Short mmCIF file of C-alpha atoms and ligand atoms in Angstrom, two decimals:
data_model
loop_
_atom_site.label_atom_id
_atom_site.label_comp_id
_atom_site.label_asym_id
_atom_site.label_seq_id
_atom_site.Cartn_x
_atom_site.Cartn_y
_atom_site.Cartn_z
CA UNK B 1 18.46 21.87 3.49
CA UNK B 2 15.10 21.75 5.18
CA UNK B 3 15.02 20.13 8.64
CA UNK B 4 11.79 18.39 9.54
CA UNK B 5 10.31 17.66 12.96
CA UNK B 6 8.19 14.84 14.34
CA UNK B 7 4.45 15.46 14.61
CA UNK B 8 3.11 14.40 18.01
CA UNK B 9 -0.04 15.49 19.82
CA UNK B 10 -0.86 18.17 17.27
CA UNK B 11 2.56 19.86 17.31
CA UNK B 12 5.88 19.60 15.52
CA UNK B 13 8.77 18.72 17.81
CA UNK B 14 12.41 17.66 17.63
CA UNK B 15 13.16 14.04 18.55
CA UNK B 16 14.08 13.52 22.20
CA UNK B 17 17.49 12.13 21.23
CA UNK B 18 18.22 15.10 18.95
CA UNK B 19 19.24 12.84 16.05
CA UNK B 20 18.42 13.39 12.38
CA UNK B 21 19.22 11.60 9.13
CA UNK B 22 19.40 12.75 5.52
CA UNK B 23 16.78 11.99 2.92
CA UNK B 24 18.12 11.76 -0.62
CA UNK B 25 16.69 12.87 -3.97
CA UNK B 26 17.06 9.70 -6.11
CA UNK B 27 17.36 11.72 -9.34
CA UNK B 28 20.12 14.07 -8.23
CA UNK B 29 21.68 11.68 -5.75
CA UNK B 30 21.84 14.52 -3.23
CA UNK B 31 20.49 14.86 0.30
CA UNK B 32 17.76 17.47 0.27
CA UNK B 33 16.24 17.38 3.77
CA UNK B 34 16.94 16.16 7.30
CA UNK B 35 14.46 13.80 8.93
CA UNK B 36 14.13 13.34 12.69
CA UNK B 37 15.07 9.96 14.13
CA UNK B 38 12.41 9.05 16.65
CA UNK B 39 13.50 6.90 19.56
CA UNK B 40 11.47 4.90 22.05
CA UNK B 41 10.71 8.01 24.10
CA UNK B 42 9.16 9.75 21.07
CA UNK B 43 7.18 6.64 20.16
CA UNK B 44 5.90 6.39 23.74
CA UNK B 45 4.85 10.02 23.62
CA UNK B 46 3.07 9.59 20.28
CA UNK B 47 1.20 6.44 21.38
CA UNK B 48 0.23 8.07 24.69
CA UNK B 49 -1.08 11.12 22.81
CA UNK B 50 -3.05 8.87 20.47
CA UNK B 51 -4.56 6.90 23.35
CA UNK B 52 -5.50 10.07 25.21
CA UNK B 53 -6.98 11.70 22.12
CA UNK B 54 -8.99 8.64 21.25
CA UNK B 55 -10.44 7.81 24.65
CA UNK B 56 -10.43 11.16 26.46
CA UNK B 57 -10.19 13.77 23.73
CA UNK B 58 -12.88 15.55 21.76
CA UNK B 59 -12.98 13.13 18.79
CA UNK B 60 -15.07 10.51 20.55
CA UNK B 61 -17.31 13.21 22.04
CA UNK B 62 -17.95 14.85 18.67
CA UNK B 63 -20.96 13.56 16.80
CA UNK B 64 -20.20 11.33 13.85
CA UNK B 65 -21.48 13.80 11.26
CA UNK B 66 -19.16 16.51 12.55
CA UNK B 67 -16.23 14.05 12.48
CA UNK B 68 -17.05 13.26 8.88
CA UNK B 69 -16.89 16.96 8.00
CA UNK B 70 -13.38 17.26 9.49
CA UNK B 71 -12.29 14.31 7.40
CA UNK B 72 -13.70 15.84 4.25
CA UNK B 73 -11.82 19.05 5.06
CA UNK B 74 -8.60 17.01 5.12
CA UNK B 75 -9.49 15.92 1.58
CA UNK B 76 -10.07 19.53 0.51
CA UNK B 77 -6.72 20.61 1.93
CA UNK B 78 -4.87 17.79 0.17
CA UNK B 79 -6.57 18.86 -3.07
CA UNK B 80 -5.39 22.44 -2.53
CA UNK B 81 -1.84 21.28 -1.78
CA UNK B 82 -1.63 18.46 -4.34
CA UNK B 83 1.07 20.05 -6.50
CA UNK B 84 3.35 20.89 -3.57
CA UNK B 85 2.92 17.46 -1.96
CA UNK B 86 3.50 15.65 -5.27
CA UNK B 87 6.80 17.46 -5.77
CA UNK B 88 7.95 16.42 -2.29
CA UNK B 89 7.05 12.80 -3.08
CA UNK B 90 9.09 12.95 -6.30
CA UNK B 91 12.10 14.47 -4.52
CA UNK B 92 12.01 11.57 -2.07
CA UNK B 93 11.07 8.54 -4.18
CA UNK B 94 12.00 9.58 -7.72
CA UNK B 95 8.70 8.48 -9.24
CA UNK B 96 7.29 10.50 -12.12
CA UNK B 97 5.68 13.81 -11.20
CA UNK B 98 2.89 12.93 -13.63
CA UNK B 99 2.12 9.79 -11.57
CA UNK B 100 2.48 11.41 -8.14
CA UNK B 101 0.37 14.42 -9.17
CA UNK B 102 -2.32 12.01 -10.36
CA UNK B 103 -2.16 10.18 -7.02
CA UNK B 104 -2.31 13.38 -4.97
CA UNK B 105 -5.26 14.72 -6.98
CA UNK B 106 -7.06 11.43 -6.40
CA UNK B 107 -6.02 11.07 -2.75
CA UNK B 108 -8.86 13.34 -1.39
CA UNK B 109 -11.45 10.82 -2.56
CA UNK B 110 -10.50 8.50 0.33
CA UNK B 111 -11.22 11.29 2.84
CA UNK B 112 -14.52 12.12 1.14
CA UNK B 113 -15.55 8.47 0.91
CA UNK B 114 -14.63 7.44 4.47
CA UNK B 115 -15.66 10.86 5.80
CA UNK B 116 -19.08 10.09 4.36
CA UNK B 117 -19.07 6.73 6.07
CA UNK B 118 -18.45 8.02 9.61
CA UNK B 119 -22.13 8.54 10.42
CA UNK B 120 -23.20 5.33 8.72
CA UNK B 121 -21.45 2.92 11.07
CA UNK B 122 -24.58 1.36 12.45
CA UNK B 123 -25.12 -1.44 14.92
CA UNK B 124 -28.07 -3.81 14.88
CA UNK B 125 -30.96 -4.94 16.97
CA UNK B 126 -31.22 -8.70 16.46
CA UNK B 127 -34.68 -10.20 17.06
CA UNK B 128 -33.19 -11.89 20.07
CA UNK B 129 -34.44 -15.40 20.83
CA UNK B 130 -34.70 -14.79 24.60
CA UNK B 131 -38.00 -13.11 25.52
CA UNK B 132 -36.66 -11.56 28.71
CA UNK B 133 -33.88 -9.74 26.86
CA UNK B 134 -33.33 -6.73 24.66
CA UNK B 135 -30.03 -6.87 22.78
CA UNK B 136 -28.16 -4.63 20.39
CA UNK B 137 -24.77 -4.51 18.69
CA UNK B 138 -22.40 -1.63 18.09
CA UNK B 139 -19.07 -1.27 16.29
CA UNK B 140 -16.33 0.14 18.45
CA UNK B 141 -12.94 1.46 17.32
CA UNK B 142 -10.30 -1.23 17.74
CA UNK B 143 -7.83 1.07 19.56
CA UNK B 144 -4.66 2.95 18.72
CA UNK B 145 -3.49 2.12 15.21
CA UNK B 146 0.14 1.93 14.08
CA UNK B 147 0.38 2.61 10.34
CA UNK B 148 3.65 1.68 8.62
CA UNK B 149 4.11 2.60 5.00
CA UNK B 150 6.43 1.75 2.11
CA UNK B 151 8.38 4.26 0.05
CA UNK B 152 6.73 3.92 -3.33
CA UNK B 153 3.46 5.84 -2.72
CA UNK B 154 3.69 7.29 0.81
CA UNK B 155 0.69 9.61 0.85
CA UNK B 156 -1.60 7.28 -1.05
CA UNK B 157 -0.96 4.68 1.67
CA UNK B 158 -1.72 7.30 4.33
CA UNK B 159 -5.13 7.81 2.71
CA UNK B 160 -5.75 4.06 2.40
CA UNK B 161 -4.92 3.44 6.06
CA UNK B 162 -5.71 6.58 7.99
CA UNK B 163 -9.01 7.60 6.37
CA UNK B 164 -10.81 4.37 7.40
CA UNK B 165 -8.96 4.24 10.76
CA UNK B 166 -9.99 7.78 11.73
CA UNK B 167 -13.50 7.19 10.35
CA UNK B 168 -13.76 4.20 12.68
CA UNK B 169 -12.77 6.43 15.61
CA UNK B 170 -9.18 5.21 15.99
CA UNK B 171 -6.20 7.49 16.57
CA UNK B 172 -3.14 6.75 14.43
CA UNK B 173 0.61 6.85 14.77
CA UNK B 174 2.27 6.71 11.36
CA UNK B 175 5.81 5.48 10.69
CA UNK B 176 6.61 6.27 7.07
CA UNK B 177 9.48 4.69 5.19
CA UNK B 178 12.87 6.12 6.18
CA UNK B 179 13.41 6.89 2.47
CA UNK B 180 10.26 8.97 2.03
CA UNK B 181 9.23 10.60 5.30
CA UNK B 182 8.97 14.25 4.24
CA UNK B 183 5.55 14.17 2.57
CA UNK B 184 3.91 12.46 5.57
CA UNK B 185 5.37 15.11 7.90
CA UNK B 186 4.04 17.83 5.59
CA UNK B 187 0.64 16.16 5.41
CA UNK B 188 0.38 16.17 9.24
CA UNK B 189 -0.05 19.96 9.30
CA UNK B 190 -3.10 19.63 7.05
CA UNK B 191 -4.86 17.34 9.52
CA UNK B 192 -4.45 20.04 12.19
CA UNK B 193 -5.59 22.78 9.84
CA UNK B 194 -8.68 20.72 9.00
CA UNK B 195 -9.63 20.60 12.68
CA UNK B 196 -8.60 17.06 13.57
CA UNK B 197 -8.07 17.08 17.35
CA UNK B 198 -4.51 16.91 18.64
CA UNK B 199 -3.21 13.40 19.09
CA UNK B 200 -5.52 11.76 16.55
CA UNK B 201 -2.78 11.78 13.88
CA UNK B 202 0.90 11.49 14.84
CA UNK B 203 4.03 10.86 12.81
CA UNK B 204 7.21 9.26 14.11
CA UNK B 205 10.00 8.94 11.58
CA UNK B 206 13.06 6.75 11.68
CA UNK B 207 14.31 3.32 10.68
CA UNK B 208 12.37 0.08 10.66
CA UNK B 209 14.36 -1.95 13.16
CA UNK B 210 14.31 0.80 15.82
CA UNK B 211 11.45 3.29 15.39
CA UNK B 212 9.25 0.77 13.54
CA UNK B 213 9.95 -1.95 16.08
CA UNK B 214 9.28 0.32 19.04
CA UNK B 215 5.94 1.23 17.51
CA UNK B 216 4.68 -2.22 16.53
CA UNK B 217 5.67 -3.76 19.87
CA UNK B 218 4.22 -0.92 21.95
CA UNK B 219 1.69 -2.42 24.41
CA UNK B 220 -0.86 0.34 23.77
CA UNK B 221 -0.96 -0.24 20.01
CA UNK B 222 -4.01 -2.39 19.31
CA UNK B 223 -3.82 -2.67 15.54
CA UNK B 224 -1.01 -2.60 12.99
CA UNK B 225 -1.66 -1.75 9.38
CA UNK B 226 1.44 -2.29 7.29
CA UNK B 227 2.49 -1.86 3.68
CA UNK B 228 5.86 -3.25 2.71
CA UNK B 229 7.76 -6.40 1.90
CA UNK B 230 6.47 -9.84 2.85
CA UNK B 231 9.62 -10.51 4.90
CA UNK B 232 9.00 -7.50 7.17
CA UNK B 233 5.27 -8.13 7.17
CA UNK B 234 5.74 -11.72 8.35
CA UNK B 235 8.07 -10.58 11.13
CA UNK B 236 5.57 -7.97 12.32
CA UNK B 237 2.76 -10.53 12.18
CA UNK B 238 4.78 -12.92 14.33
CA UNK B 239 5.52 -10.23 16.92
CA UNK B 240 1.94 -9.01 16.93
CA UNK B 241 0.74 -12.53 17.66
CA UNK B 242 2.43 -12.43 21.06
CA UNK B 243 0.09 -9.63 22.17
CA UNK B 244 -2.82 -10.71 19.94
CA UNK B 245 -2.69 -7.38 18.13
CA UNK B 246 -4.88 -7.01 15.08
CA UNK B 247 -2.88 -6.88 11.87
CA UNK B 248 -3.50 -6.03 8.24
CA UNK B 249 -0.73 -6.45 5.72
CA UNK B 250 -0.32 -5.16 2.17
CA UNK B 251 2.70 -6.99 0.82
CA UNK B 252 4.50 -7.81 -2.37
CA UNK B 253 3.57 -9.68 -5.51
CA UNK B 254 4.71 -11.50 -8.62
CA UNK B 255 1.67 -10.77 -10.69
CA UNK B 256 0.99 -12.40 -14.06
CA UNK B 257 -0.16 -10.34 -17.04
CA UNK B 258 -1.74 -12.99 -19.29
CA UNK B 259 -2.08 -12.31 -23.01
CA UNK B 260 -4.27 -14.63 -25.08
CA UNK B 261 -4.07 -14.92 -28.85
CA UNK B 262 -7.51 -13.32 -29.22
CA UNK B 263 -6.51 -10.14 -27.33
CA UNK B 264 -6.36 -6.65 -28.80
CA UNK B 265 -2.58 -6.67 -29.24
CA UNK B 266 -2.15 -2.91 -29.14
CA UNK B 267 -4.06 -2.63 -25.87
CA UNK B 268 -2.30 -5.62 -24.39
CA UNK B 269 1.17 -4.29 -25.25
CA UNK B 270 0.36 -0.95 -23.64
CA UNK B 271 -1.03 -2.75 -20.59
CA UNK B 272 2.00 -4.99 -20.20
CA UNK B 273 4.35 -2.01 -20.52
CA UNK B 274 2.41 0.01 -17.97
CA UNK B 275 2.28 -3.03 -15.70
CA UNK B 276 6.05 -3.43 -15.47
CA UNK B 277 7.78 -0.25 -16.58
CA UNK B 278 5.51 2.38 -15.01
CA UNK B 279 6.98 3.59 -11.71
CA UNK B 280 10.23 1.89 -12.84
CA UNK B 281 8.61 -1.39 -11.80
CA UNK B 282 8.55 -0.24 -8.18
CA UNK B 283 4.94 -1.07 -7.60
CA UNK B 284 3.46 -3.89 -5.59
CA UNK B 285 1.11 -4.87 -8.41
CA UNK B 286 3.83 -4.84 -11.08
CA UNK B 287 2.86 -7.30 -13.81
CA UNK B 288 6.33 -8.80 -13.64
CA UNK B 289 5.46 -12.07 -15.38
CA UNK B 290 4.16 -11.83 -18.93
CA UNK B 291 2.34 -15.05 -19.78
CA UNK B 292 1.80 -15.05 -23.52
CA UNK B 293 0.00 -17.64 -25.62
CA UNK B 294 2.54 -19.51 -27.73
CA UNK B 295 0.84 -18.87 -31.10
CA UNK B 296 1.24 -15.07 -30.78
CA UNK B 297 4.43 -14.91 -28.74
CA UNK B 298 6.79 -13.63 -31.45
CA UNK B 299 4.39 -11.06 -32.88
CA UNK B 300 3.47 -9.80 -29.44
CA UNK B 301 7.07 -9.58 -28.34
CA UNK B 302 7.95 -7.46 -31.40
CA UNK B 303 5.22 -5.03 -30.50
CA UNK B 304 6.25 -5.00 -26.85
CA UNK B 305 9.91 -4.36 -27.63
CA UNK B 306 9.06 -1.45 -29.91
CA UNK B 307 6.95 0.17 -27.21
CA UNK B 308 9.43 -0.51 -24.39
CA UNK B 309 12.31 0.87 -26.45
CA UNK B 310 10.42 4.13 -26.92
CA UNK B 311 10.49 4.83 -23.16
CA UNK B 312 12.34 8.01 -22.26
CA UNK B 313 14.50 7.60 -19.17
CA UNK B 314 15.28 10.72 -17.18
CA UNK B 315 14.24 13.46 -14.80
CA UNK B 316 11.02 12.42 -13.07
CA UNK B 317 9.94 16.05 -12.79
CA UNK B 318 9.77 16.37 -16.60
CA UNK B 319 6.42 15.70 -18.25
CA UNK B 320 7.92 13.67 -21.13
CA UNK B 321 9.88 11.24 -18.91
CA UNK B 322 8.52 7.68 -18.85
CA UNK B 323 11.00 5.97 -16.55
CA UNK B 324 12.64 7.63 -13.57
CA UNK B 325 15.43 6.55 -11.24
CA UNK B 326 15.36 3.63 -8.85
CA UNK B 327 14.41 4.93 -5.41
CA UNK B 328 17.18 3.59 -3.20
CA UNK B 329 20.74 2.26 -3.58
CA UNK B 330 19.73 -1.08 -2.02
CA UNK B 331 16.87 -1.44 -4.50
CA UNK B 332 19.21 -0.63 -7.39
CA UNK B 333 21.68 -3.33 -6.33
CA UNK B 334 18.81 -5.80 -5.87
CA UNK B 335 17.52 -5.20 -9.41
CA UNK B 336 20.96 -5.64 -10.96
CA UNK B 337 21.53 -8.79 -8.88
CA UNK B 338 18.25 -10.26 -10.16
CA UNK B 339 19.30 -9.51 -13.74
CA UNK B 340 22.44 -11.57 -13.08
CA UNK B 341 20.36 -14.32 -11.49
CA UNK B 342 18.10 -14.47 -14.56
CA UNK B 343 21.08 -14.71 -16.91
CA UNK B 344 22.65 -17.46 -14.78
CA UNK B 345 19.38 -19.38 -14.82
CA UNK B 346 19.40 -19.43 -18.62
CA UNK B 347 16.78 -16.79 -19.34
CA UNK B 348 17.42 -14.93 -22.61
CA UNK B 349 17.94 -11.18 -22.37
CA UNK B 350 16.15 -9.42 -25.24
CA UNK B 351 16.08 -5.86 -23.89
CA UNK B 352 18.06 -3.74 -21.45
CA UNK B 353 19.74 -5.63 -18.66
CA UNK B 354 22.09 -2.92 -17.44
CA UNK B 355 22.28 0.47 -15.78
CA UNK B 356 21.07 3.30 -17.99
CA UNK B 357 23.44 6.19 -18.54
CA UNK B 358 23.52 9.26 -20.71
CA UNK B 359 22.85 12.96 -20.59
CA UNK B 360 20.98 14.02 -17.47
CA UNK B 361 21.33 10.64 -15.77
CA UNK B 362 24.59 11.18 -13.90
CA UNK B 363 23.11 11.90 -10.46
CA UNK B 364 20.68 9.00 -10.14
CA UNK B 365 20.59 5.24 -10.41
CA UNK B 366 18.76 4.13 -13.53
CA UNK B 367 18.09 0.68 -14.90
CA UNK B 368 17.10 0.10 -18.52
CA UNK B 369 13.72 -1.48 -19.11
CA UNK B 370 14.64 -5.15 -19.16
CA UNK B 371 12.92 -8.13 -20.77
CA UNK B 372 13.88 -11.79 -20.43
CA UNK B 373 12.35 -14.49 -22.64
CA UNK B 374 12.70 -18.28 -22.36
CA UNK B 375 11.75 -18.02 -18.71
CA UNK B 376 10.22 -21.03 -17.02
CA UNK B 377 8.03 -20.50 -14.02
CA UNK B 378 10.34 -22.42 -11.69
CA UNK B 379 13.17 -19.90 -12.14
CA UNK B 380 13.85 -17.42 -9.36
CA UNK B 381 13.28 -14.56 -11.81
CA UNK B 382 9.72 -15.89 -12.23
CA UNK B 383 9.09 -16.51 -8.55
CA UNK B 384 10.67 -13.68 -6.57
CA UNK B 385 9.69 -10.03 -6.41
CA UNK B 386 12.31 -7.81 -8.08
CA UNK B 387 10.52 -4.49 -7.58
CA UNK B 388 12.16 -3.03 -10.66
CA UNK B 389 11.71 -2.74 -14.46
CA UNK B 390 12.39 -6.41 -15.20
CA UNK B 391 9.87 -8.50 -17.13
CA UNK B 392 9.94 -12.31 -17.39
CA UNK B 393 8.23 -13.73 -20.46
CA UNK B 394 6.71 -17.20 -20.10
CA UNK B 395 4.83 -19.07 -22.83
CA UNK B 396 1.66 -21.06 -22.36
CA UNK B 397 -0.43 -23.28 -24.60
CA UNK B 398 -4.02 -22.92 -23.38
CA UNK B 399 -6.27 -21.47 -20.71
CA UNK B 400 -5.67 -24.28 -18.22
CA UNK B 401 -1.92 -23.87 -18.46
CA UNK B 402 -2.22 -20.08 -18.10
CA UNK B 403 -4.17 -20.56 -14.86
CA UNK B 404 -1.73 -23.12 -13.55
CA UNK B 405 1.35 -20.95 -14.22
CA UNK B 406 -0.46 -17.78 -13.15
CA UNK B 407 -1.24 -19.23 -9.75
CA UNK B 408 2.06 -21.05 -9.29
CA UNK B 409 3.75 -18.44 -7.08
CA UNK B 410 3.62 -17.73 -3.36
CA UNK B 411 1.99 -14.34 -4.01
CA UNK B 412 -1.54 -13.39 -5.02
CA UNK B 413 -1.82 -9.62 -5.28
CA UNK B 414 -2.96 -8.93 -8.85
CA UNK B 415 -3.37 -10.50 -12.28
CA UNK B 416 -4.06 -9.14 -15.76
CA UNK B 417 -6.01 -10.96 -18.46
CA UNK B 418 -6.05 -9.80 -22.08
CA UNK B 419 -8.77 -11.39 -24.22
CA UNK B 420 -11.82 -10.43 -26.26
CA UNK B 421 -13.68 -13.55 -25.16
CA UNK B 422 -16.06 -12.59 -22.33
CA UNK B 423 -16.51 -16.17 -21.18
CA UNK B 424 -12.75 -16.63 -20.89
CA UNK B 425 -12.43 -13.29 -19.08
CA UNK B 426 -14.91 -14.42 -16.44
CA UNK B 427 -13.46 -17.93 -16.15
CA UNK B 428 -9.98 -16.50 -15.70
CA UNK B 429 -11.08 -13.89 -13.15
CA UNK B 430 -12.60 -16.70 -11.07
CA UNK B 431 -9.66 -19.07 -11.39
CA UNK B 432 -6.82 -16.66 -10.66
CA UNK B 433 -5.85 -16.50 -6.99
CA UNK B 434 -5.28 -12.76 -6.77
CA UNK B 435 -6.88 -9.95 -4.78
CA UNK B 436 -7.39 -7.84 -7.92
CA UNK B 437 -7.94 -9.18 -11.43
CA UNK B 438 -7.78 -6.72 -14.31
CA UNK B 439 -9.35 -7.64 -17.65
CA UNK B 440 -8.12 -5.65 -20.66
CA UNK B 441 -6.69 -3.05 -18.31
CA UNK B 442 -4.06 -2.99 -15.59
CA UNK B 443 -2.95 -1.08 -12.50
CA UNK B 444 -6.22 0.65 -11.58
CA UNK B 445 -7.23 1.46 -8.00
CA UNK B 446 -10.25 3.17 -6.50
CA UNK B 447 -11.34 4.26 -3.04
CA UNK B 448 -14.42 2.06 -3.45
CA UNK B 449 -12.69 -1.13 -4.61
CA UNK B 450 -11.17 -3.47 -2.02
CA UNK B 451 -7.42 -3.80 -2.50
CA UNK B 452 -5.16 -6.44 -0.99
CA UNK B 453 -3.58 -9.77 -1.47
CA UNK B 454 -4.23 -13.46 -1.27
CA UNK B 455 -1.57 -15.93 -0.11
CA UNK B 456 1.74 -14.26 0.79
CA UNK B 457 0.61 -10.91 -0.64
CA UNK B 458 -1.18 -9.95 2.51
CA UNK B 459 -3.93 -10.05 5.02
CA UNK B 460 -7.08 -7.93 4.95
CA UNK B 461 -8.19 -5.34 2.43
CA UNK B 462 -7.89 -1.58 2.06
CA UNK B 463 -10.43 0.70 0.35
CA UNK B 464 -14.07 -0.11 -0.22
CA UNK B 465 -16.81 0.01 2.41
CA UNK B 466 -15.59 -3.06 4.29
CA UNK B 467 -12.15 -1.56 4.91
CA UNK B 468 -13.61 0.30 7.87
CA UNK B 469 -14.21 -3.02 9.61
CA UNK B 470 -10.44 -3.54 9.73
CA UNK B 471 -10.55 -0.85 12.44
CA UNK B 472 -13.77 -1.79 14.24
CA UNK B 473 -14.74 -4.48 16.70
CA UNK B 474 -18.33 -5.61 17.18
CA UNK B 475 -19.75 -5.29 20.67
CA UNK B 476 -22.85 -7.12 21.92
CA UNK B 477 -24.95 -5.45 24.59
CA UNK B 478 -27.50 -7.52 26.52
CA UNK B 479 -30.22 -5.85 28.60
CA UNK B 480 -32.51 -7.90 30.76
CA UNK B 481 -36.17 -6.92 30.83
CA UNK B 482 -36.80 -9.22 33.79
CA UNK B 483 -38.13 -7.79 37.02
CA UNK B 484 -36.86 -10.59 39.19
CA UNK B 485 -33.65 -12.57 39.62
CA UNK B 486 -33.36 -15.80 37.59
CA UNK B 487 -34.56 -18.95 39.28
CA UNK B 488 -31.25 -20.69 38.82
CA UNK B 489 -28.28 -18.29 38.65
CA UNK B 490 -25.86 -21.23 38.22
CA UNK B 491 -26.66 -21.90 34.57
CA UNK B 492 -26.06 -19.98 31.37
CA UNK B 493 -28.83 -17.63 30.24
P1 NAD Q 501 9.89 -2.68 3.86
O1 NAD Q 501 9.24 -3.92 4.32
O2 NAD Q 501 11.36 -2.63 3.82
O3 NAD Q 501 9.44 -1.43 4.76
C1 NAD Q 501 8.09 -1.06 4.95
C2 NAD Q 501 7.97 -0.26 6.24
O4 NAD Q 501 8.26 -1.09 7.35
C3 NAD Q 501 8.94 0.92 6.33
O5 NAD Q 501 8.29 2.00 6.97
C4 NAD Q 501 10.06 0.37 7.19
O6 NAD Q 501 10.78 1.35 7.88
C5 NAD Q 501 9.28 -0.50 8.15
N1 NAD Q 501 10.07 -1.58 8.76
C6 NAD Q 501 11.13 -2.25 8.24
N2 NAD Q 501 11.57 -3.17 9.13
C7 NAD Q 501 10.78 -3.09 10.20
C8 NAD Q 501 10.72 -3.80 11.45
N3 NAD Q 501 11.58 -4.75 11.75
N4 NAD Q 501 9.75 -3.46 12.33
C9 NAD Q 501 8.86 -2.49 12.05
N5 NAD Q 501 8.88 -1.79 10.90
C10 NAD Q 501 9.82 -2.09 9.98
O7 NAD Q 501 9.26 -2.38 2.41
P2 NAD Q 501 9.70 -1.25 1.37
O8 NAD Q 501 11.01 -1.63 0.78
O9 NAD Q 501 9.53 0.09 1.97
O10 NAD Q 501 8.57 -1.39 0.26
C11 NAD Q 501 8.64 -2.29 -0.80
C12 NAD Q 501 7.74 -3.47 -0.57
O11 NAD Q 501 6.42 -3.02 -0.28
C13 NAD Q 501 7.60 -4.37 -1.77
O12 NAD Q 501 7.63 -5.71 -1.37
C14 NAD Q 501 6.22 -4.04 -2.30
O13 NAD Q 501 5.63 -5.04 -3.06
C15 NAD Q 501 5.48 -3.75 -1.06
N6 NAD Q 501 4.31 -2.92 -1.33
C16 NAD Q 501 3.07 -3.44 -1.17
C17 NAD Q 501 1.95 -2.68 -1.48
C18 NAD Q 501 0.56 -3.23 -1.33
O14 NAD Q 501 -0.36 -2.42 -1.20
N7 NAD Q 501 0.34 -4.53 -1.33
C19 NAD Q 501 2.11 -1.39 -1.95
C20 NAD Q 501 3.39 -0.90 -2.11
C21 NAD Q 501 4.49 -1.66 -1.78
#
């Protein structure tokens, strides 16, 4: 078994307390590596290194163009190591190699994009209304950033958070999920190899309530960028408020995939399946509510069932597997509990609904792709995030009802609309309260498209040009041109 070390101040090191914990391969059900458990002392050391690197180290002294080149080298190194990193992700989170390889091959784009932005962070020179003044504005890095990530796409979240943070001039301390820490620790070496100065990127691993807590409450952390559940996000937000720390949150969802009678049914069925069964439903933008227009419900459901039944469940490393294991034992229990909840609420089970077993599935925890019909939007199965392969089917009559049901949840992360009517597509995209609306497609992301949630799905946006401002603070500089003191120093200028 491989034993990992923390990454602090440009070097790998054992945790001060000497404690480690196992990380488990969800497919085999076996521990495959040991992860260091960082305590307060390690967190203090990492934050101190970040602060030093940011304010006293070479990063701030380097010109912006040179910093951008280092960031682009990080992208190149990820590209060269994509296969190796993807396999580590799969060993830790059990998602399909095909998906993780795609993510890792795409990951460098964030470093290229934000690396290209480093020397384009410009201030302004307002035509100031006071003739005796010259004034200008700059954008300053917000301070040391704590980046906390979820287990479903660890390195993609590193790119989303750390590329804009470093581009803005901030140093980061990352706390990956305790279930999937290995890839982030491997990635750390690439930042050093690329020439990122020591202390600009640090990794402390451990559990949320201790390592995570120590990091988010650290007085020298100025900004927290978090991906995870809304319950944890809300708690972190509350704690951050005490110190007025800046916070961005990427949280959960209960996204509607809305199929109108005029949709291309083949495309819509594929989109609905990819929305809920890809990644075994363990994706924040899972289209976990299918809203289908009543007139086509039965025909659409037949098509959907045929496609969902064709899914091959198995080893995530195999190219022909469609659905892999559930990532953690707690998540597995949660999914099965929600299936029971749905049954008790009177939803009708038309597919799956139980653990999947069979040849090659003995080591992991698998859940069959599951579909419930006769769901009403007030049911818990329609309101709460399952984070598993469980689809709730809800009927609607017309566009107005689709909007009403679509928006009638506490979340607002994503929504899918399937229609051939361009007017309806635009009306729906305006009316749906979601950070991303997909029309005749689903589950796409790009380094240049803002990503994030409305309502309880989050705060702030990642990706896209504006994401850099999540890590910057404007500064106003006033310079007097006067040659004499003001006549009355007791009044505002
Ligand atoms: P989680 O909230 O349990 O954990 C997220 C991170 O926070 C982990 O690193 C964890 O160790 C840490 N943490 C937990 N408790 C903490 C505490 N008290 N203080 C500080 N840190 C703490 O979430 P998860 O189970 O890892 O991920 C699943 C959730 O993430 C789902 O709700 C999903 O929708 C959401 N998610 C959102 C996005 C998005 O971009 N919007 C993407 C992926 C996942």
